[in-house]
Short mmCIF file of C-alpha atoms in Angstrom, two decimals:
data_model
loop_
_atom_site.label_atom_id
_atom_site.label_comp_id
_atom_site.label_asym_id
_atom_site.label_seq_id
_atom_site.Cartn_x
_atom_site.Cartn_y
_atom_site.Cartn_z
CA MET A 1 0.00 0.00 0.00
CA SER A 2 1.43 3.35 -0.96
CA ASP A 3 2.12 5.92 1.73
CA GLU A 4 0.34 8.42 -0.52
CA ILE A 5 -3.11 6.92 0.08
CA LYS A 6 -5.67 9.43 1.30
CA LEU A 7 -9.13 8.74 2.67
CA SER A 8 -12.02 11.11 2.01
CA PRO A 9 -14.22 12.31 4.89
CA ALA A 10 -17.01 10.06 3.61
CA GLN A 11 -14.67 7.06 3.58
CA ILE A 12 -13.51 7.84 7.12
CA ASP A 13 -17.15 8.08 8.19
CA ALA A 14 -17.91 4.72 6.59
CA LEU A 15 -14.96 3.08 8.36
CA ARG A 16 -15.97 4.71 11.65
CA GLU A 17 -19.49 3.30 11.24
CA ILE A 18 -18.07 -0.16 10.61
CA GLY A 19 -15.84 0.25 13.66
CA ASN A 20 -18.74 1.34 15.83
CA ILE A 21 -20.70 -1.75 14.83
CA GLY A 22 -17.67 -3.92 15.54
CA ALA A 23 -17.22 -2.22 18.90
CA GLY A 24 -20.85 -2.81 19.80
CA ASN A 25 -20.55 -6.48 18.92
CA SER A 26 -17.38 -6.74 21.01
CA ALA A 27 -18.94 -5.00 23.99
CA THR A 28 -21.89 -7.38 23.92
CA ALA A 29 -19.63 -10.44 23.78
CA LEU A 30 -17.41 -9.18 26.59
CA SER A 31 -20.40 -8.34 28.76
CA GLN A 32 -21.69 -11.89 28.35
CA ILE A 33 -18.31 -13.39 29.24
CA ILE A 34 -17.75 -11.45 32.47
CA ASN A 35 -21.43 -10.96 33.34
CA ARG A 36 -21.16 -7.21 33.81
CA ARG A 37 -21.67 -4.20 31.64
CA ILE A 38 -18.83 -3.30 29.28
CA ASP A 39 -19.22 -0.38 26.91
CA MET A 40 -16.87 0.10 24.01
CA ASN A 41 -16.71 2.81 21.39
CA VAL A 42 -14.52 3.97 18.54
CA PRO A 43 -13.91 7.68 19.04
CA ARG A 44 -11.30 8.01 16.30
CA VAL A 45 -10.55 6.43 12.94
CA SER A 46 -7.57 7.62 10.90
CA MET A 47 -4.59 6.61 8.79
CA VAL A 48 -1.32 6.82 10.75
CA PRO A 49 2.28 6.12 9.64
CA LEU A 50 3.47 2.99 11.42
CA ASP A 51 6.38 4.78 13.06
CA GLN A 52 3.88 7.02 14.87
CA VAL A 53 1.83 4.15 16.35
CA PRO A 54 3.84 3.98 19.62
CA ASP A 55 3.03 7.65 20.26
CA LEU A 56 -0.67 6.78 20.38
CA VAL A 57 -0.14 4.48 23.38
CA GLY A 58 2.07 6.72 25.51
CA GLY A 59 5.32 6.66 23.56
CA PRO A 60 7.81 3.97 22.51
CA ASP A 61 8.95 3.37 26.12
CA ALA A 62 5.44 2.77 27.50
CA ILE A 63 4.94 -0.78 28.77
CA VAL A 64 2.03 -2.37 26.96
CA VAL A 65 0.48 -5.75 26.29
CA GLY A 66 0.31 -6.43 22.56
CA ILE A 67 -1.92 -9.01 20.90
CA PHE A 68 -1.11 -9.69 17.25
CA LEU A 69 -3.16 -11.56 14.65
CA ARG A 70 -2.69 -12.15 10.96
CA VAL A 71 -5.78 -11.63 8.80
CA TYR A 72 -6.42 -13.93 5.84
CA GLY A 73 -8.83 -13.57 2.93
CA LYS A 74 -9.43 -11.28 -0.06
CA ALA A 75 -8.23 -8.26 1.94
CA PRO A 76 -5.37 -9.68 4.04
CA GLY A 77 -3.58 -7.69 6.66
CA ASN A 78 -2.67 -7.63 10.33
CA ILE A 79 -4.37 -6.71 13.57
CA LEU A 80 -2.51 -5.34 16.57
CA PHE A 81 -4.33 -4.73 19.82
CA LEU A 82 -2.36 -2.77 22.43
CA LEU A 83 -3.31 -2.29 26.07
CA PRO A 84 -1.33 -0.21 28.58
CA GLN A 85 0.03 -2.50 31.30
CA LYS A 86 -2.29 -1.07 33.96
CA SER A 87 -5.34 -1.51 31.73
CA ALA A 88 -4.32 -5.08 30.88
CA TYR A 89 -4.05 -5.96 34.58
CA TYR A 90 -7.40 -4.31 35.27
CA LEU A 91 -9.00 -6.27 32.45
CA VAL A 92 -7.50 -9.53 33.72
CA ASP A 93 -8.85 -8.83 37.20
CA THR A 94 -12.28 -8.22 35.70
CA LEU A 95 -12.17 -11.33 33.51
CA MET A 96 -10.85 -13.62 36.24
CA GLY A 97 -13.13 -12.31 39.01
CA LYS A 98 -10.25 -10.88 41.06
CA LYS A 99 -10.16 -7.71 43.12
CA HIS A 100 -8.92 -4.79 41.07
CA GLY A 101 -5.21 -4.34 41.72
CA GLU A 102 -4.67 -8.01 42.49
CA THR A 103 -2.91 -8.82 39.22
CA VAL A 104 0.70 -7.61 39.22
CA LYS A 105 2.06 -9.93 36.53
CA LEU A 106 0.56 -12.16 33.88
CA ASP A 107 0.51 -15.94 34.23
CA TYR A 108 -0.44 -18.45 31.54
CA MET A 109 -4.16 -18.24 32.31
CA ASP A 110 -4.10 -14.45 32.27
CA GLU A 111 -2.35 -14.42 28.89
CA SER A 112 -4.85 -16.95 27.52
CA ALA A 113 -7.72 -14.74 28.69
CA LEU A 114 -6.24 -11.67 27.02
CA MET A 115 -5.59 -13.58 23.79
CA GLU A 116 -9.22 -14.70 23.83
CA ILE A 117 -10.22 -11.04 24.15
CA GLY A 118 -8.06 -10.39 21.09
CA ASN A 119 -9.95 -13.16 19.29
CA ILE A 120 -13.30 -11.68 20.27
CA LEU A 121 -12.35 -8.14 19.26
CA SER A 122 -10.86 -9.23 15.96
CA GLY A 123 -13.81 -11.44 15.09
CA ALA A 124 -16.27 -8.69 15.93
CA TYR A 125 -14.47 -6.11 13.79
CA LEU A 126 -13.93 -8.46 10.87
CA ASN A 127 -17.59 -9.53 10.98
CA ALA A 128 -18.57 -5.86 10.84
CA PHE A 129 -16.35 -5.39 7.77
CA TYR A 130 -17.97 -8.45 6.18
CA THR A 131 -21.46 -7.07 6.82
CA PHE A 132 -20.55 -3.90 4.91
CA THR A 133 -18.25 -5.29 2.22
CA GLN A 134 -19.17 -8.99 1.83
CA ILE A 135 -15.41 -9.65 1.99
CA SER A 136 -14.62 -12.57 4.28
CA MET A 137 -11.55 -12.12 6.50
CA LEU A 138 -10.38 -14.68 9.04
CA PRO A 139 -7.96 -14.00 11.93
CA SER A 140 -5.10 -16.31 12.85
CA ILE A 141 -4.38 -17.66 16.32
CA PRO A 142 -3.25 -14.64 18.37
CA ALA A 143 0.23 -14.07 19.76
CA LEU A 144 0.83 -12.02 22.93
CA ALA A 145 3.79 -10.07 24.29
CA MET A 146 4.33 -7.55 27.08
CA ASP A 147 7.12 -5.06 26.41
CA MET A 148 7.75 -1.44 25.48
CA ALA A 149 5.39 -0.28 22.74
CA GLY A 150 8.31 0.52 20.44
CA ALA A 151 9.81 -2.95 20.88
CA ILE A 152 6.52 -4.72 20.20
CA LEU A 153 5.92 -2.62 17.11
CA ASN A 154 9.44 -3.33 15.84
CA VAL A 155 8.84 -7.08 16.14
CA VAL A 156 5.54 -6.71 14.28
CA LEU A 157 7.19 -4.65 11.54
CA VAL A 158 9.87 -7.30 11.07
CA GLN A 159 7.13 -9.90 10.66
CA LEU A 160 5.29 -7.65 8.22
CA GLY A 161 8.33 -7.28 5.99
CA GLN A 162 7.16 -5.44 2.87
CA MET A 163 3.59 -4.99 4.10
CA GLY A 164 1.73 -1.71 4.44
CA ASP A 165 3.52 1.36 5.76
CA GLN A 166 0.42 2.87 7.32
CA ALA A 167 -2.03 1.61 9.92
CA LEU A 168 -5.76 2.14 9.80
CA VAL A 169 -6.17 3.13 13.44
CA MET A 170 -9.39 2.40 15.27
CA GLU A 171 -8.73 3.86 18.70
CA THR A 172 -10.98 1.87 21.00
CA GLU A 173 -12.02 2.79 24.53
CA PHE A 174 -13.37 0.25 27.01
CA LEU A 175 -15.61 1.47 29.78
CA ALA A 176 -16.14 -0.87 32.72
CA GLU A 177 -18.44 0.56 35.38
CA ASP A 178 -16.72 3.63 36.84
CA ASP A 179 -13.22 2.82 35.65
CA GLY A 180 -11.94 3.08 32.09
CA ILE A 181 -9.83 0.46 30.40
CA ASN A 182 -8.11 2.02 27.42
CA GLY A 183 -7.11 -0.10 24.47
CA HIS A 184 -5.88 0.65 20.97
CA PHE A 185 -6.97 -1.50 18.06
CA PHE A 186 -4.91 -1.27 14.87
CA LEU A 187 -5.68 -2.71 11.47
CA VAL A 188 -2.64 -2.78 9.16
CA PRO A 189 -3.80 -3.74 5.65
CA ASP A 190 -1.48 -5.41 3.16
CA PRO A 191 -0.73 -3.40 -0.01
CA GLY A 192 -3.99 -3.01 -1.91
CA SER A 193 -6.23 -4.37 0.86
CA LEU A 194 -7.49 -1.02 2.12
CA GLU A 195 -8.35 -0.01 -1.42
CA THR A 196 -10.20 -3.32 -1.81
CA LEU A 197 -12.21 -2.64 1.35
CA ILE A 198 -12.99 0.97 0.42
CA ALA A 199 -14.08 -0.10 -3.07
CA ALA A 200 -16.38 -2.73 -1.55
CA VAL A 201 -17.94 -0.16 0.80
CA GLY A 202 -18.75 1.87 -2.30
CA VAL A 203 -18.06 5.31 -0.84
CA GLU A 204 -16.13 7.96 -2.77
#
């Protein structure tokens, strides 16, 4: 995908609508899993150069949990879901029925729970894209790492090789009761995939 690609306001609005539907689906699924209300929205959708992605999550030195999935289908790409460390621990406490603040490091079960959240989020977003575009996209088994945001992104970029140089950023906010859990959901299309999706949406 060329770094010269530009999205029109109408195309951004269409992607935001798809993201909002995906977020609603994700919130419903999460609420059912943990048996409490979880709201999720997509306040911002934009194209961002990959080297700026760490800045969106507190800078390259910020400690985050990253969940990475490869997307297969007619519009292949990659999904990266980043949670600040504190938010990841809070989410684990919520998922595992612990007191908030109890989780101070991730064990195997905690990581499995977070990867399942990555599965749920990815499936919900990709299903929303399918509803709008009729393009089927399937996520791979997720991988998880906790490290500095810059380090995680560098590993992802190495895996991407000659893939897209921009990320379609859907900045997602989780709201659990009175406390917010902030997460960042990134879709990184392969060259040509974003154009395929936009063409399928049918918005100029």
